[in-house]
Amino acid sequence: MDRVRSKRTVTSRRSRVQRRGKVWGGIDLGGTKIEAVVIDGHGKPIGHARHPTPTQGEPEDVVREMYGALEEAVQTAGLHGGLRGARKHGARGAQGRGEG
């Protein structure tokens, strides 16, 4: 998804997403990379980003990088509203209790 897109492509993609309604985001956290994807209501990937997993620092640094990757995926999808209205589904807290 690193290829350059024209303004027209981004505009038409945003229009398709707006017609389809909700979009979903997902994050794959690995030891070397964090990959984020945004899919439309039909399950089609419309945005993507890949960041390196921080190897130093605190757990909060990893969370910030995860958030940044998802924000970038939202931007590559042509959705300029950011992560407004984002919710977590299936997340687990430190004690393994569901939080989302």
Backbone as a ProteinNet text record, in pm:
[ID]
protein_1_A
[PRIMARY]
MDRVRSKRTVTSRRSRVQRRGKVWGGIDLGGTKIEAVVIDGHGKPIGHARHPTPTQGEPEDVVREMYGALEEAVQTAGLHGGLRGARKHGARGAQGRGEG
[TERTIARY]
81.5	0	86.1	212.2	301.4	299.9	226.1	227.2	153.4	189.4	130.9	-9	-100.2	-237.9	-272	-350.6	-395.2	-507.3	-533.1	-641.8	-774.8	-790.2	-913.7	-935.2	-828.1	-839.7	-882.8	-821	-856.6	-1001.1	-1041.5	-1178.9	-1278.3	-1251.6	-1346.4	-1350	-1236.7	-1234.8	-1316.3	-1298	-1372.8	-1522.5	-1561.3	-1702.8	-1758.5	-1680.4	-1725.1	-1742.6	-1648.2	-1656.6	-1776.4	-1800.7	-1914.4	-2045	-2052.5	-2173.7	-2190.9	-2080.5	-2086.8	-2107	-2087.8	-2110.5	-1986.1	-1996	-1889.8	-1763.2	-1653.5	-1525.2	-1468.1	-1377.7	-1319.2	-1167.9	-1101.3	-955.8	-905.7	-790.5	-728.6	-579.3	-519.5	-376.2	-316.4	-204.2	-126	3	18.7	138.7	232.1	349.7	451.5	579.5	676.4	802.8	886	865.7	944.9	862.4	731.9	650.2	510.6	451	310.8	243.8	143.4	73.3	-71.6	-119.9	-258.4	-328.7	-456.9	-536.1	-674	-731.8	-869.7	-945.8	-1062.2	-1145.4	-1281.5	-1344.5	-1477.8	-1582.3	-1707.8	-1817.7	-1830.9	-1760.1	-1764.3	-1638.5	-1552.6	-1431	-1315	-1328.2	-1221.1	-1121.3	-990.3	-890.4	-886.9	-892.6	-889.9	-777.6	-710	-599	-504.1	-374.4	-273.7	-154.9	-90.5	33.8	115.9	247.3	338.5	444.1	461.4	560.1	646.5	769.9	850.8	800.4	807.9	772.6	886.8	857	963.2	1029	1160.4	1232.5	1286.3	1273	1315.6	1202.8	1206.1	1103.9	1003.4	891.1	784.9	672.2	583.8	469	386.1	380.4	306	363.6	494.8	557.1	507.4	486.5	431.6	288.4	210.8	71.3	66	153.3	156.5	188.5	281.2	317.8	202.8	129.5	12.3	-92.6	-118.1	-214.7	-169.8	-40.4	12.5	-3.8	19.9	3.2	-142.6	-234.3	-375.8	-418.6	-368.6	-398.9	-350.6	-230.3	-177.6	-261.7	-306	-391.6	-522.6	-576.1	-698.9	-673.4	-558.9	-525.7	-507.6	-439.9	-421.2	-553.2	-652.7	-786	-863	-806.6	-874.1	-979.4	-972.4	-1068	-1000.2	-1042	-972.3	-1031	-1125.4	-1182.3	-1100	-991	-907.8	-976.5	-941.9	-995.2	-1115.2	-1182.2	-1302.6	-1401.5	-1456.6	-1556.4	-1496.4	-1364.2	-1300.2	-1334.2	-1358.3	-1386.2	-1297.8	-1267.8	-1190.3	-1284.2	-1261.1	-1341.1	-1247.8	-1282.8	-1203.9	-1073.1	-1055	-930.7	-929.5	-812.4	-796	-714.2	-756.8	-683.6	-567	-495	-377.5	-411	-530.3	-570.4	-650.1	-654.7	-722.7	-872.8	-923.2	-1067.2	-1097.6	-1205.8	-1245.8	-1277.6	-1229.6	-1256.9	-1335.5	-1362.8	-1425.5	-1532.9
-119.2	0	125.9	113	227.9	308.1	265.1	336.8	470.5	561	694.6	689.2	758.6	763.3	904.7	913.8	1045.7	1092.5	1221.6	1277.4	1215.2	1190	1130.8	991.1	909.9	775.5	782.1	869.8	883.4	929.5	1025.5	1076	966.1	888.6	784.3	674.1	640.8	539.7	587	713.3	767.2	762.4	794.5	790.8	649.7	549.7	410.4	370.7	410.4	374.8	441.3	567.8	637.9	570.2	520.3	451.3	317.8	252.4	119.7	124.5	238	247.9	224.5	137.3	115.2	59	93.8	33.5	-26.2	-121	-189.9	-183.5	-178.6	-178.9	-294.4	-344.6	-453.4	-431	-485.3	-470	-607.6	-634.8	-755.4	-711.3	-744.4	-707.9	-826.6	-807.1	-912	-863	-950.2	-916.2	-817.9	-811.9	-721.4	-615.7	-639.4	-542.3	-532.3	-417.4	-393.1	-364.2	-441.5	-421.7	-386.6	-282.2	-239.4	-239.1	-273.4	-275.3	-218.5	-152.4	-103.4	-172.8	-230.4	-297.1	-229.8	-240.1	-182	-282.5	-246.2	-329.7	-462	-477.9	-603.9	-686.7	-641.1	-715.6	-687.5	-587.4	-554.3	-458.4	-491.9	-401	-269	-158.7	-27.5	60.5	17.5	93.3	0.4	35.5	-53.8	27.1	-17.7	44.4	-60.2	-44.6	-133.9	-50	-73.7	-3.4	-106.2	-72.4	-164.4	-167.9	-282.8	-294.6	-236.3	-144	-89	-199.7	-199.2	-300.8	-244.8	-114.2	-51.4	36.5	65.5	152.6	74.1	136	81	24.3	-56.2	-107.2	4.3	119.8	232.5	275.7	258	292.6	201.4	74.9	-20.1	18.2	53.1	93.5	217.8	314.9	436.3	402	309.4	270.2	195.7	114.7	45.3	146.8	244.3	349.4	425.8	457.4	529.5	450.6	319.7	235.4	234.2	224.1	223.5	358.8	466.9	600.5	614.3	564.2	571.2	487.6	370.2	287	358.5	429.3	507.9	615.6	681.5	785.3	726.8	610.5	551	504.1	481.5	444.2	565.7	685.2	805.9	855.1	808.4	849.4	954.6	1076.4	1185.6	1220.3	1143.2	1167.9	1108.1	1040.6	979.6	861.7	838.2	723.4	759.7	866.8	904.7	789.5	762.4	655.7	516.4	506.7	374.6	304.9	176.5	94.3	-27.4	-82.9	-206.2	-323.9	-429.3	-551.6	-666.5	-743.7	-862.3	-832.2	-711.3	-678	-741.6	-774.3	-834.2	-741	-727.2	-646.1	-724.2	-661.3	-722.3	-851.8	-862	-982.3	-1078.1	-1051.5	-1139.8	-1120.5	-1014.5	-986.9	-909.5	-943.3	-869.7	-726.5	-633.7	-491.9	-430	-503.1	-437.5	-510.5
0	0	0	-28.6	-24.4	-154	-251.5	-378.3	-367.2	-450.5	-448.5	-508.8	-446.7	-496.9	-539.3	-640.1	-683.1	-591.7	-592.5	-512.4	-554.6	-682.3	-732.2	-674	-664.5	-608.2	-463	-385.4	-244.3	-230.6	-311.5	-305.8	-340.4	-446.5	-484.8	-379.9	-318.4	-213.6	-93.9	-55.7	58.3	27.6	-93.6	-130.8	-120.1	-164.6	-153.8	-8.7	76.3	217.8	281.5	249.4	307	266.6	143.6	99.6	171.3	204.8	265.1	415.6	476.7	621.1	703.2	800.9	897.8	834.4	896.1	861.7	989.9	973.4	1087.1	1075.2	1189.7	1192.5	1275.7	1237.2	1312.7	1322.7	1427.8	1450.8	1476.6	1409.6	1432.2	1499.2	1626.6	1701.6	1704.9	1648.1	1648.4	1713.3	1723.7	1786.8	1707.3	1575.5	1491.9	1420.8	1406.7	1334.1	1394	1368.7	1400.8	1268	1234	1107.5	1137	1073.4	1092.8	957.6	959.8	837.5	868.1	769.7	777.8	666.1	700.5	600.4	595.3	478.5	464.3	511.7	499.4	546	474.9	363.3	287.9	310.9	402	433	340.6	255	160.2	226.4	224.1	280.6	203	277.1	212.1	265.1	371.5	426.5	499.1	500.4	556.6	604.2	710.9	757.5	831.5	825.3	895.7	966.2	1096.4	1178.1	1249.9	1282.9	1363.2	1507.7	1569.8	1711.5	1794.2	1884.6	1969	2052.3	2057.4	2134.2	2265.2	2284.3	2408.8	2458.5	2586.4	2643	2724.6	2746.2	2829.7	2743.2	2802.3	2726.4	2660.8	2725.9	2669.5	2534.1	2516.2	2388.5	2276.7	2309.1	2211.5	2177.4	2278.7	2255.7	2167.9	2194.1	2110.4	1965.2	1944.1	1807.4	1740.6	1816.8	1762.1	1717.7	1803.7	1771.2	1647	1640	1523.6	1395.1	1402.1	1283	1238.2	1334	1297.3	1242	1300.9	1247.5	1103	1075.5	939.8	843.2	886.7	801.9	770.7	869	847.7	742.7	749.9	651.9	513	500.9	368.5	309.2	396.1	347.7	297	317.7	272.4	369.3	492.4	595.2	681	668.4	734.9	870.4	919.7	1051.4	1163.6	1128.6	1230.4	1296.2	1420.8	1493.1	1579.2	1544	1616.6	1618.2	1733.2	1743.4	1747.2	1757.7	1761.4	1891.8	1883	2000.6	1993.7	2107.4	2108.1	2127.8	2053.3	2063.1	2093.2	2193.7	2224.8	2294.5	2344.3	2412.5	2550	2597.9	2730.3	2817.8	2940.4	3037.1	3094.9	3185.8	3245.1	3319.6	3376.7	3447.3	3356.7	3227.3	3134.2	3128	3189.1	3183	3055.1	2988.5	2869.1	2903.2	2822	2844.7	2731.5	2627.4	2514.7	2454.9
[MASK]
++++++++++++++++++++++++++++++++++++++++++++++++++++++++++++++++++++++++++++++++++++++++++++++++++++

